[in-house]
Every structure is written in C-alpha cells, then in structure tokens.
PDB file of C-alpha atoms and ligand atoms in Angstrom:
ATOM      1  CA  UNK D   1     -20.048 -35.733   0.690  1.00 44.00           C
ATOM      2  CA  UNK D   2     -16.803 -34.161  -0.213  1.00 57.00           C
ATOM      3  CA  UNK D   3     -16.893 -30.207  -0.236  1.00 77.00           C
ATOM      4  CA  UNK D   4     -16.449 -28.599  -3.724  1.00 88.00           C
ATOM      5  CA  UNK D   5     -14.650 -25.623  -2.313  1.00 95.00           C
ATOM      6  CA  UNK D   6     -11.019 -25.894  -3.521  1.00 94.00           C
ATOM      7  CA  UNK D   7      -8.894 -25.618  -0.313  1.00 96.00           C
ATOM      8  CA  UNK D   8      -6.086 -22.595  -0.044  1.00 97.00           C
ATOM      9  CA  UNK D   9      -3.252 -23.139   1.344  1.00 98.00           C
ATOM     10  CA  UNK D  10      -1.201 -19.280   2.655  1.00 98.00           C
ATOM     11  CA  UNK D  11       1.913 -18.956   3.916  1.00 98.00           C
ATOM     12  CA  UNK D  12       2.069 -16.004   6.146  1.00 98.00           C
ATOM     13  CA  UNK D  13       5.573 -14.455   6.379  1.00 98.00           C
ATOM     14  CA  UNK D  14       5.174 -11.608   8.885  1.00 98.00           C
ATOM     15  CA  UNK D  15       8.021  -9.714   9.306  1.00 98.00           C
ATOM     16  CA  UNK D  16      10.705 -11.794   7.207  1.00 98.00           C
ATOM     17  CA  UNK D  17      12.712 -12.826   4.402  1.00 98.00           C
ATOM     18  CA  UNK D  18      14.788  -9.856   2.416  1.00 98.00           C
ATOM     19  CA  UNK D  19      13.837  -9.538  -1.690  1.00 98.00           C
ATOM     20  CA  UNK D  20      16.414 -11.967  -2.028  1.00 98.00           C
ATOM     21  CA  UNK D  21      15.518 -14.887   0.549  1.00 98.00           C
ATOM     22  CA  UNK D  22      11.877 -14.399  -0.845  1.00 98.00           C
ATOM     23  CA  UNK D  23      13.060 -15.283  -4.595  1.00 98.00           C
ATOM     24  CA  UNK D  24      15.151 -17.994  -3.134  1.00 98.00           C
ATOM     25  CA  UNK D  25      12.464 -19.432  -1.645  1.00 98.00           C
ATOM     26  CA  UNK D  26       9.825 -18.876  -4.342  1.00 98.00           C
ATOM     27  CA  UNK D  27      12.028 -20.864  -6.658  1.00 98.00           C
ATOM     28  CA  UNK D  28      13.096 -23.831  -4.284  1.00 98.00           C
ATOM     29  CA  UNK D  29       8.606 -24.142  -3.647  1.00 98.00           C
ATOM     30  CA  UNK D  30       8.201 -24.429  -7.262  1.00 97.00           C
ATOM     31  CA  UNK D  31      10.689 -26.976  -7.794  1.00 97.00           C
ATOM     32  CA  UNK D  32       8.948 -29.305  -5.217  1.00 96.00           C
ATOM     33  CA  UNK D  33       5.432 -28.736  -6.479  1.00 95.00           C
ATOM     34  CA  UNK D  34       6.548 -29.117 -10.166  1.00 93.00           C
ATOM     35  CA  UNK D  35       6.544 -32.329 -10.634  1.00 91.00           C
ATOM     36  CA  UNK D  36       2.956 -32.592  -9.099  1.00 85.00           C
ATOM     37  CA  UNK D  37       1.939 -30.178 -11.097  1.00 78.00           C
ATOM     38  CA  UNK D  38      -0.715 -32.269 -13.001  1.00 71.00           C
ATOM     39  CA  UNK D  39      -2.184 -33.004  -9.686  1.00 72.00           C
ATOM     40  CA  UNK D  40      -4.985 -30.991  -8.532  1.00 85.00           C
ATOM     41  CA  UNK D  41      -3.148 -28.686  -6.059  1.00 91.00           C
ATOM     42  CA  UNK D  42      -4.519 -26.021  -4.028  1.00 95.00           C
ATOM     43  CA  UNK D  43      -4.763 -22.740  -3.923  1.00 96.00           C
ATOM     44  CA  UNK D  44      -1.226 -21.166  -3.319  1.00 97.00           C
ATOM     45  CA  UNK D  45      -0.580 -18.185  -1.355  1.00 98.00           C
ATOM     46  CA  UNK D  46       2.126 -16.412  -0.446  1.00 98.00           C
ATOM     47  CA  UNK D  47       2.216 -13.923   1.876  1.00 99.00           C
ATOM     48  CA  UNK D  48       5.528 -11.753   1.429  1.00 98.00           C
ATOM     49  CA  UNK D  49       6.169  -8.001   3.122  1.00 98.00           C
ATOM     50  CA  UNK D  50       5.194  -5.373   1.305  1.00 98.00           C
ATOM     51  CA  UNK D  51       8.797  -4.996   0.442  1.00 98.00           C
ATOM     52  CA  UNK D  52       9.084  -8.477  -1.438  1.00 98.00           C
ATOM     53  CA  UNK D  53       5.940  -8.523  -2.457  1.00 98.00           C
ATOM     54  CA  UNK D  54       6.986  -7.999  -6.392  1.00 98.00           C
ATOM     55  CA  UNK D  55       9.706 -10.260  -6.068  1.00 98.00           C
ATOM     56  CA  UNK D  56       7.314 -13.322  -5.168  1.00 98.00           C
ATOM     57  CA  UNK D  57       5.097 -11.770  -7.733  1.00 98.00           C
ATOM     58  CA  UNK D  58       7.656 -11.475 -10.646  1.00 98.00           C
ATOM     59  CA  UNK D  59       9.539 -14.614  -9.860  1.00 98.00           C
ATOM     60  CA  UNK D  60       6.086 -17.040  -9.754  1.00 98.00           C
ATOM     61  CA  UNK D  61       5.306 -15.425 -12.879  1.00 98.00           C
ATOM     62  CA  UNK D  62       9.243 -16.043 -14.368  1.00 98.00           C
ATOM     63  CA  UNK D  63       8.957 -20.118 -13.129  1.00 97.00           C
ATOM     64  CA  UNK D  64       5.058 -20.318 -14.110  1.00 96.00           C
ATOM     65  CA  UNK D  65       4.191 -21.457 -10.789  1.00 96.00           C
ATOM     66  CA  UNK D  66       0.484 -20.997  -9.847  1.00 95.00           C
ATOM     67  CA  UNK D  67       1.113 -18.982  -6.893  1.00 97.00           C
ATOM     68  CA  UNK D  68      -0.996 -16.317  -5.658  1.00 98.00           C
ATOM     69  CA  UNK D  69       0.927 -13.227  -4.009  1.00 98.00           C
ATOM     70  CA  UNK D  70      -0.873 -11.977  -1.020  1.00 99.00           C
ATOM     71  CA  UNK D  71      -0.209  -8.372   1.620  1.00 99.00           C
ATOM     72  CA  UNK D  72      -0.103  -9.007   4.850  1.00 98.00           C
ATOM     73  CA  UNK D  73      -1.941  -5.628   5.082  1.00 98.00           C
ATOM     74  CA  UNK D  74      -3.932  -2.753   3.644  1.00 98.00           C
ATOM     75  CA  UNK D  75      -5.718   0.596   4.675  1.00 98.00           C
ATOM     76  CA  UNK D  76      -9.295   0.604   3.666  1.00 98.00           C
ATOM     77  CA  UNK D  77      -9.240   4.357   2.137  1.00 98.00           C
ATOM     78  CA  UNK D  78      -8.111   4.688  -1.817  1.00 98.00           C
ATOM     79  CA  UNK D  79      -5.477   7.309  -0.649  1.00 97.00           C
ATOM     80  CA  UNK D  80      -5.102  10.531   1.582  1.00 98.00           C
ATOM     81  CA  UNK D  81      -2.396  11.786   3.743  1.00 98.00           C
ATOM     82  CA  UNK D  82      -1.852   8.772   5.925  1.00 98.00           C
ATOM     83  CA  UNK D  83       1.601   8.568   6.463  1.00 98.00           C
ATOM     84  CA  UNK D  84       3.121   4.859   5.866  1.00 97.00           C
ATOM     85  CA  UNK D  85      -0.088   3.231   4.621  1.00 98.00           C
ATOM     86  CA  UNK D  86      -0.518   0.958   1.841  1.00 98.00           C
ATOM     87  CA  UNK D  87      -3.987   1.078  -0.474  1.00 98.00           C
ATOM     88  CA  UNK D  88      -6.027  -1.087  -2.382  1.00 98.00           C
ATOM     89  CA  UNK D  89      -4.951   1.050  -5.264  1.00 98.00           C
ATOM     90  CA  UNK D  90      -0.902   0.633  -4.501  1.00 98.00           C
ATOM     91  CA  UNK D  91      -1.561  -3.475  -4.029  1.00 98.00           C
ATOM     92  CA  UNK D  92      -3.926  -3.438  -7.777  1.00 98.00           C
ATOM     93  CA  UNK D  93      -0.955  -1.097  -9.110  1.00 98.00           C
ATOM     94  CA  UNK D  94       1.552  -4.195  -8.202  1.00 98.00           C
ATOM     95  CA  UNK D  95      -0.766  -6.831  -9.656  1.00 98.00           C
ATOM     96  CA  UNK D  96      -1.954  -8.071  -5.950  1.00 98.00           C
ATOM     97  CA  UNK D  97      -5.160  -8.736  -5.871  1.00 98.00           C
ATOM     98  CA  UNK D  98      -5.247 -11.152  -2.417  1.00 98.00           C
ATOM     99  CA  UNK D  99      -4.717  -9.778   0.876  1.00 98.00           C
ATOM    100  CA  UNK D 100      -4.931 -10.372   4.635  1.00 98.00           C
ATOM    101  CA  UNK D 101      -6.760  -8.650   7.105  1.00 98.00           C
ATOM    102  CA  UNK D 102      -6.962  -8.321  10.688  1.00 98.00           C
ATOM    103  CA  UNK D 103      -4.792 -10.582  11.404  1.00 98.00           C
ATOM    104  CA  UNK D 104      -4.353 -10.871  15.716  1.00 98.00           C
ATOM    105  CA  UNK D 105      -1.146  -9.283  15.518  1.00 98.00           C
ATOM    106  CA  UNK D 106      -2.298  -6.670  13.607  1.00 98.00           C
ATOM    107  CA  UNK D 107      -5.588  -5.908  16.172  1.00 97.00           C
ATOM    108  CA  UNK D 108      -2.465  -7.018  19.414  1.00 96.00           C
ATOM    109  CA  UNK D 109       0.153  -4.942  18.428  1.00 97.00           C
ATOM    110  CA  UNK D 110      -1.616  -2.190  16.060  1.00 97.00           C
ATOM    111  CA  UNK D 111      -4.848  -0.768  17.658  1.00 96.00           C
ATOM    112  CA  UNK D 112      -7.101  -2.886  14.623  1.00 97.00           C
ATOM    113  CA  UNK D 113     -10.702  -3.331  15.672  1.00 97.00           C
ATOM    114  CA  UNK D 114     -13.651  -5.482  14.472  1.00 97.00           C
ATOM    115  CA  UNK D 115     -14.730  -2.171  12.586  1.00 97.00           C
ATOM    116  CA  UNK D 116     -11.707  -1.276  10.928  1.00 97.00           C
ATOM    117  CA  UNK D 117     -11.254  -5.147  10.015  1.00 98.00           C
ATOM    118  CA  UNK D 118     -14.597  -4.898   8.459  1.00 97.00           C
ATOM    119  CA  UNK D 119     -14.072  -1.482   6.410  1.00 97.00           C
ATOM    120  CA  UNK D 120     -10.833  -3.255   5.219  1.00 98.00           C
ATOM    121  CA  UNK D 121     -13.080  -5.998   3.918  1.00 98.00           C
ATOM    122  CA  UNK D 122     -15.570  -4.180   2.232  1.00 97.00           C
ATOM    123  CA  UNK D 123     -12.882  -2.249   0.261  1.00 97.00           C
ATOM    124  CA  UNK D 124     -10.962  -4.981  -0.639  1.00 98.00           C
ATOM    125  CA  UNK D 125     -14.037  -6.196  -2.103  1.00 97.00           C
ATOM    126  CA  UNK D 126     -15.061  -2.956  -3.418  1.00 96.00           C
ATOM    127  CA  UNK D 127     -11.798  -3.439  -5.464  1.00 98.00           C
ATOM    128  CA  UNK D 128     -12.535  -6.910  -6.535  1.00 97.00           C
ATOM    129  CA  UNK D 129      -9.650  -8.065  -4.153  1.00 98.00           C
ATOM    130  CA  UNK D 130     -10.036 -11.340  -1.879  1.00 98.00           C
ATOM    131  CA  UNK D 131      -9.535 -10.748   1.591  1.00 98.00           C
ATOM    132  CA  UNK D 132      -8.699 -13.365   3.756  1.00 98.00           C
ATOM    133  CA  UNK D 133     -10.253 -12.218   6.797  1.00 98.00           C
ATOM    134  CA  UNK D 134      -8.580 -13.351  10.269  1.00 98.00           C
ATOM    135  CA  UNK D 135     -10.870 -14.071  13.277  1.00 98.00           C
ATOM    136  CA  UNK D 136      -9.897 -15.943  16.780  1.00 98.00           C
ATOM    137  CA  UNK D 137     -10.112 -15.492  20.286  1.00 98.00           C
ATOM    138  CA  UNK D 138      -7.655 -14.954  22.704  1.00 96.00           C
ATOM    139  CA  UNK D 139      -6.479 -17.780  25.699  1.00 96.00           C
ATOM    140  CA  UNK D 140      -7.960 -15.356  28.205  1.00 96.00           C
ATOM    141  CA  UNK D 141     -11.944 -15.727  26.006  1.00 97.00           C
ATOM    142  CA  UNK D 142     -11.144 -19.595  25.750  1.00 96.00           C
ATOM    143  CA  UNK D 143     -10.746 -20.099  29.570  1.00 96.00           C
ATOM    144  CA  UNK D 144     -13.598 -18.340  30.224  1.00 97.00           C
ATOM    145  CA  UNK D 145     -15.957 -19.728  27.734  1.00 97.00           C
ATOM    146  CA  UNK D 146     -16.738 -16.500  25.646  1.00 98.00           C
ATOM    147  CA  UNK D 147     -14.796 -18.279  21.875  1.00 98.00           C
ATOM    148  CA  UNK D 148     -17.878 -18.493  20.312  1.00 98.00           C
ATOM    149  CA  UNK D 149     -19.348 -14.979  21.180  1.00 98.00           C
ATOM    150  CA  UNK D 150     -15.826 -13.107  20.627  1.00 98.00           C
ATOM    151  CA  UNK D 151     -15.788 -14.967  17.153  1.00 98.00           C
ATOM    152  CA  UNK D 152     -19.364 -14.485  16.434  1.00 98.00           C
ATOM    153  CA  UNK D 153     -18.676 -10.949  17.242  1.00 98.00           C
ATOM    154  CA  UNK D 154     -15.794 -10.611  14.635  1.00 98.00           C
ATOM    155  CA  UNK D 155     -17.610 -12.192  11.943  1.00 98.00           C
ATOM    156  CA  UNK D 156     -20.761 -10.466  12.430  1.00 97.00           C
ATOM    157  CA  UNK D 157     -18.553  -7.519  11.853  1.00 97.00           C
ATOM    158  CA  UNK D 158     -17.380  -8.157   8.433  1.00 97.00           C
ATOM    159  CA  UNK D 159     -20.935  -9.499   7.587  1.00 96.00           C
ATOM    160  CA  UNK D 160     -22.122  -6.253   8.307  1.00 91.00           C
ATOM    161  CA  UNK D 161     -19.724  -4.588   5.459  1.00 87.00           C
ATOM    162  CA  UNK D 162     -20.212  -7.030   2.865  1.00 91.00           C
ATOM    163  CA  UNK D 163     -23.041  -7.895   0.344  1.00 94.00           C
ATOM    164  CA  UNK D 164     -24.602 -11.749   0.395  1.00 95.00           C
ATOM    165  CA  UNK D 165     -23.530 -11.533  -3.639  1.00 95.00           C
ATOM    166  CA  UNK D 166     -19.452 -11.152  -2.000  1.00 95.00           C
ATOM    167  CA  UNK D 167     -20.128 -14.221   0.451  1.00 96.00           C
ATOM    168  CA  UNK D 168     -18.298 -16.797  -2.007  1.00 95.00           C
ATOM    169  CA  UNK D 169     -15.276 -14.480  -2.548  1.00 96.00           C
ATOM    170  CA  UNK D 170     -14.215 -14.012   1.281  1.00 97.00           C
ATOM    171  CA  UNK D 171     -11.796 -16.291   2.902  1.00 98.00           C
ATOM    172  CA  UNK D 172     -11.986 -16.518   6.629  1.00 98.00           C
ATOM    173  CA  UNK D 173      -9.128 -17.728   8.401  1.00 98.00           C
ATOM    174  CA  UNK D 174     -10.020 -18.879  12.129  1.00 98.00           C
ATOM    175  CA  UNK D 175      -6.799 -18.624  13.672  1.00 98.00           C
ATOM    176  CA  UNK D 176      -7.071 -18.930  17.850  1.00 98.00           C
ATOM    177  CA  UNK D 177      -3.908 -16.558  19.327  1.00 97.00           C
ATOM    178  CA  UNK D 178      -3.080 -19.141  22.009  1.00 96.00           C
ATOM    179  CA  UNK D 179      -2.407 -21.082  19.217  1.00 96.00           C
ATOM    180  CA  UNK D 180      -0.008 -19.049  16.992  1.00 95.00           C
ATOM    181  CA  UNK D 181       3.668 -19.292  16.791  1.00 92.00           C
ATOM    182  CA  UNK D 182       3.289 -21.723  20.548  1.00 94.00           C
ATOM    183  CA  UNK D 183       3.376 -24.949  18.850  1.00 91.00           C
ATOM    184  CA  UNK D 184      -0.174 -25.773  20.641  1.00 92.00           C
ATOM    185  CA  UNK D 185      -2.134 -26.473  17.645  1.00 92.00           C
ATOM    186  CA  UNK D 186      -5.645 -26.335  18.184  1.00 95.00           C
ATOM    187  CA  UNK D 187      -7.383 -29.586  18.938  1.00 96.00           C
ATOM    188  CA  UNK D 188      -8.757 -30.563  14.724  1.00 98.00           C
ATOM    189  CA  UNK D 189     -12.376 -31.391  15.981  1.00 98.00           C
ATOM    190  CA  UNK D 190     -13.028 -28.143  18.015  1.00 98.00           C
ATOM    191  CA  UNK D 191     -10.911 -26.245  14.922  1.00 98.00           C
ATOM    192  CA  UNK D 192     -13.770 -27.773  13.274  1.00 98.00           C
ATOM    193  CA  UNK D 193     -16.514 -27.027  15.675  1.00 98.00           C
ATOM    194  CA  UNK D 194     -15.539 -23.192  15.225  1.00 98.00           C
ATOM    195  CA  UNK D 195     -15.168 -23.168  11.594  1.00 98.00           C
ATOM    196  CA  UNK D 196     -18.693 -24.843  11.067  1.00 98.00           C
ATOM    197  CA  UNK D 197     -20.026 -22.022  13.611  1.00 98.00           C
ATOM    198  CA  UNK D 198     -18.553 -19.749  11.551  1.00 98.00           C
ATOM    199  CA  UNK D 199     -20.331 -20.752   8.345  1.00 98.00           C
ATOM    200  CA  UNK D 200     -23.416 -20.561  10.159  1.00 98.00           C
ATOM    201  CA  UNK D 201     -22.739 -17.334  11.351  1.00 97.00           C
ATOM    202  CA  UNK D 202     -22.291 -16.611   6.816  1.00 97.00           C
ATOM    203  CA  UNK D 203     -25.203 -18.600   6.422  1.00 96.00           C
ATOM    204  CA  UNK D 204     -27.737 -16.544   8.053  1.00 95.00           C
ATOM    205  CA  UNK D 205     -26.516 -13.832   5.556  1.00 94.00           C
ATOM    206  CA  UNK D 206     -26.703 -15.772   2.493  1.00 94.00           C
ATOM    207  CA  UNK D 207     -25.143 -19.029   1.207  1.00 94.00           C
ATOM    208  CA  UNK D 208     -22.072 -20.293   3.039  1.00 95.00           C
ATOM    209  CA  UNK D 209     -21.351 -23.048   1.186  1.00 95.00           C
ATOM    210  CA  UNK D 210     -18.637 -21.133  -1.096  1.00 95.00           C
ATOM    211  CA  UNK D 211     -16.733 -19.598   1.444  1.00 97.00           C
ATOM    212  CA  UNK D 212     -13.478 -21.190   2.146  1.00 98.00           C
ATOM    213  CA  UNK D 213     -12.832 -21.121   5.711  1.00 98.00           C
ATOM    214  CA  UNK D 214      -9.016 -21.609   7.118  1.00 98.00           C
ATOM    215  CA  UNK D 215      -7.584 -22.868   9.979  1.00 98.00           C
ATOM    216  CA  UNK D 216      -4.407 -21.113  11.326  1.00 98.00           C
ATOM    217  CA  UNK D 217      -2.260 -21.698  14.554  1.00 97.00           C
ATOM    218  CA  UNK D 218       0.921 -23.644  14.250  1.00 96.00           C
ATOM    219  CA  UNK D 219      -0.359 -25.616  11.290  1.00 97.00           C
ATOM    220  CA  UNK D 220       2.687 -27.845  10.705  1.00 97.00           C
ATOM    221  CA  UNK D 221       3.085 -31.075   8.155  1.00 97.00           C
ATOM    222  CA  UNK D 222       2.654 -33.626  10.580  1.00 97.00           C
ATOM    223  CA  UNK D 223      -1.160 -32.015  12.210  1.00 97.00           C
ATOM    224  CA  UNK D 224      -1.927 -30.859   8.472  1.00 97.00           C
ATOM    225  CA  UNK D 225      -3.645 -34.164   7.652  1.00 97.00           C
ATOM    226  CA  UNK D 226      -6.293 -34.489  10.856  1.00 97.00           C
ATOM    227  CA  UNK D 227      -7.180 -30.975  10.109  1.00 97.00           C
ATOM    228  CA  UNK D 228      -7.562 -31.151   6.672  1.00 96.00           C
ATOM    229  CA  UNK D 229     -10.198 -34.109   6.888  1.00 96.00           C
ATOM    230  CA  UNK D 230     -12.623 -32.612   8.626  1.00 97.00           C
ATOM    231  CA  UNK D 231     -15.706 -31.227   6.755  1.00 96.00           C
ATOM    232  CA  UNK D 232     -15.200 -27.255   7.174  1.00 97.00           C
ATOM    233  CA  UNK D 233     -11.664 -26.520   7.382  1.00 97.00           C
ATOM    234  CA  UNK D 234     -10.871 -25.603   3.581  1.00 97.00           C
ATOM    235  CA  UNK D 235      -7.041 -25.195   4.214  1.00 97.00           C
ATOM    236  CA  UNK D 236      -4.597 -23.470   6.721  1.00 98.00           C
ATOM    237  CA  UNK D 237      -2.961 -20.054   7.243  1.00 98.00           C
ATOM    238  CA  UNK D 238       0.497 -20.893   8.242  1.00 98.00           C
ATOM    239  CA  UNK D 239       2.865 -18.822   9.622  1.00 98.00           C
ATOM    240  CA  UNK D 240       6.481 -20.237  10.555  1.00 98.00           C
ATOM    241  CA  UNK D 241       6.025 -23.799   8.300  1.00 98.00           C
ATOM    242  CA  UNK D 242       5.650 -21.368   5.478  1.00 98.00           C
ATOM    243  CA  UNK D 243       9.064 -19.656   6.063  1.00 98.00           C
ATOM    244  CA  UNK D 244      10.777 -22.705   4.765  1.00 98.00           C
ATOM    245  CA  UNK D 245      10.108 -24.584   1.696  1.00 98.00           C
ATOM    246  CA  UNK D 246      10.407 -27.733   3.367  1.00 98.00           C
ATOM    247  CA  UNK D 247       8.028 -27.491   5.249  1.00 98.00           C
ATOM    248  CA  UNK D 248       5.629 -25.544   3.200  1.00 98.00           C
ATOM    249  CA  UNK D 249       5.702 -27.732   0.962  1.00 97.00           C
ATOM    250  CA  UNK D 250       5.009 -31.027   3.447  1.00 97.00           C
ATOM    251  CA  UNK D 251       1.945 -29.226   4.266  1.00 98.00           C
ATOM    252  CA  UNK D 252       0.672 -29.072   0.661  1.00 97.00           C
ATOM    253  CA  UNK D 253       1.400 -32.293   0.180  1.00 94.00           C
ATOM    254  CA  UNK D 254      -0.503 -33.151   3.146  1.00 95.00           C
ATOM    255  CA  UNK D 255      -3.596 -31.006   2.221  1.00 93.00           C
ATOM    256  CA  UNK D 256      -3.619 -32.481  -1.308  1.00 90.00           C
ATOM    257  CA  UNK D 257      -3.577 -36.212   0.058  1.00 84.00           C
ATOM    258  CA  UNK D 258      -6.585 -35.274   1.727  1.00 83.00           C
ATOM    259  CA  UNK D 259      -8.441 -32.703  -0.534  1.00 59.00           C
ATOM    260  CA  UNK D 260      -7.348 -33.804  -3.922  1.00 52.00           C
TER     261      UNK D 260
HETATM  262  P1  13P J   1       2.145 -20.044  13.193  1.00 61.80           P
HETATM  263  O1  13P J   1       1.864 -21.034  12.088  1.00 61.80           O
HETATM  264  O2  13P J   1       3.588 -19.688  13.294  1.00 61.80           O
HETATM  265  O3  13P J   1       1.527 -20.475  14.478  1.00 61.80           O
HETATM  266  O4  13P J   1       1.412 -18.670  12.774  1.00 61.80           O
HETATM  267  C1  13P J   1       0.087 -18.709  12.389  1.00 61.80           C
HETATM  268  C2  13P J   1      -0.267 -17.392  11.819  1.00 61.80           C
HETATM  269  O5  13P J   1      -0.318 -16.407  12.504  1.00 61.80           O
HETATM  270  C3  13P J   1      -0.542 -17.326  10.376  1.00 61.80           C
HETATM  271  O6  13P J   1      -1.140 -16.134  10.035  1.00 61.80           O
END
C-alpha cells in the first residue's frame, strides 16, 4: 500500500550562491515546476545561507511558488552572548519556520554532537519549527559493521528530546557521509533497509508512520527514481543537484513520477 506521507524534496546549498544567484535560481525552478503546478508536487525546500535566506523567501513569495525556505543551521538557545549564532527567534523573525540540523558537516567540521543535535531539535520544535534532522554513519562505521548502532545512536538522541505528540512533525534525513558530494550513491535497497530501521527506532516511541524520512548522498535525477520507490524513503536531501535548476528540477520530476 502506497504511504500517505507526502514526500519532501530539499535542496541543500551549503556554502553557495550570492543573494543574487539565489533569486536567479528561485525564479528559473518556478518556471519549470509551473506548468505542473496542478500536479500533486512535493514538498519544496530550499535550503539557502543564512545570507540569502530572505531572498529565496521574498522571491517564492513574489512568483507564488510553493516553496518552503529552510537554514542550514540554528543554535538551540533563544539568545545570549554567543557570538555569530543564529536563533530560532532570528529564523521566526524572517518568516523561516524549516530548518536543518546536524547535518555531517556540521558534527565533521564544527564540533556538533548527538546532544547538541538533539537540543537543536527540541527547540526547533519548542518553536513550532520543522527540523529536518540529519543522521548517517561514516565509511570508517560501514566497514566495520557498526551503521546500524551509530544511527540508532543518533536517533535515539533526538528521541530523547522530543515528545511522541512531535513524532509526525520531524523529518529525518539519513544521509551516509561516504556518500555525500562522492558521487557513490548509496545502494536504494540498503538506503531503504536504514530508513525502515530508523522508523522502528520512532516507533518504539510512538507512531512512526507520519514521519517523513529522507534519503541524502549524491541523490541525482537519474538514481532519484529507484530510491523513490521503495516503501520508506519519503524524498531526498540533495546537495550539489540542487545548486542548479536543471537538475533540481529532474529530481522532482522524478520523485513525482513515482510518489504522485
Ligand atoms: P550531495 O548531494 O552533494 O552528495 O550532498 C548531500 C548532502 O549533504 C545534502 O545535505
């Protein structure tokens, strides 16, 4: 039986596009999507720096495109002297109310841990944010047979943050590092097999069957189809197919030949 969760597809920017090449972009997205616009598309989200995050915002809003502007990044306290942060409050003040969190470059390259990734949750949620929550293990866990305890271990984290009320209204994206930004996309059955042990993981908190769960890890428009059939990956966190529209937009068309 087909899923009722309504898949998300995210385009993850990291650290590119200017104000400029993000309004550029916004608008060349929408004119490929508009004329499917009847069709029942996903969820669209883009995920701009902070520094263009209005610009997607403002410029979806100017074209009436259905997109949903997502940080990359937020600190889990409201505010306080912590120089160069971002809060829930700052990302609510812009209209944002989607962001990312712990993604593995932010827990590689800037000290985040399974326990800051799970206060980051529980405010976003606190602030009636959705959080698409990043898990994955690294080649070194794959090779030696410890994927599902290292992602067991990350989502146990969040769980432990989070009510079994906020269960539908987290998005976890299962993206393994090996795979990102190498072109090695992860094989769509075992994508599959660790997505379906992660809603069990959800389930023994409460019911899973609401929670989208992504796939990430050089999702691309030609391996967007095989992983988009199988019965628990709800959609794709996609980093450099989302920097063009091209092939952003190959990928939702993809996911909605699949999904619709
Ligand atoms: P790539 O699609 O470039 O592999 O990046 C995946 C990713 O990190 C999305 O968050």
């Amino acid at each position: 039986m087909a899923s009722t969760r309504r898949p998300i597809i995210a385009g993850n920017w990291k650290m590119y596009k200017t104000t400029q090449e993000a309004a550029a972009f916004t608008k060349a997205l929408w004119e490929k999507i508009q004329p499917h616009a009847g069709a029942s598309l996903p969820e669209i989200v883009i995920c701009p720096p902070y520094t263009a995050l209005t610009t997607v915002k403002t410029s979806s809003a100017d074209l009436k495109a259905p997109f949903i502007t997502a940080a990359q990044n937020m600190e889990s306290r409201d505010n306080g002297a912590y120089t160069g942060e971002v809060s829930p409050l700052m990302l609510l003040d812009l209209g944002i109310r989607w962001v990312v969190i712990g993604h593995s470059e932010r827990r590689q390259y800037f000290n985040e841990t399974d326990e800051s990734v799970a206060q980051k949750t529980g405010a976003a949620l606190k602030h009636g944010m959705t959080p698409i929550v990043c898990v994955g293990e690294a080649l070194q866990d794959r090779e030696n047979g410890l994927t599902d305890r290292v992602i067991e271990q990350q989502v146990r984290a969040v769980l432990t943050q989070i009510t079994a009320a906020a269960l539908p209204k987290i998005v976890i994206a299962y993206e393994p590092v090996w795979a990102i930004g190498t072109g090695k996309v992860c094989d769509a059955t075992e994508a599959n097999r660790v997505c379906a042990l992660i809603r069990h993981f959800i389930s023994e908190y409460g019911n899973a069957e609401q929670t989208r769960i992504l796939y990430g890890g050089s999702v691309k428009p030609d391996n967007t189809h095989a992983l988009m059939s199988q019965s628990d990956i709800d959609g794709g966190l996609v980093g450099g197919a989302s920097l063009e529209a091209d092939s952003f937009f190959g990928i939702i068309e993809q996911a909605c030949l699949v999904k619709a």
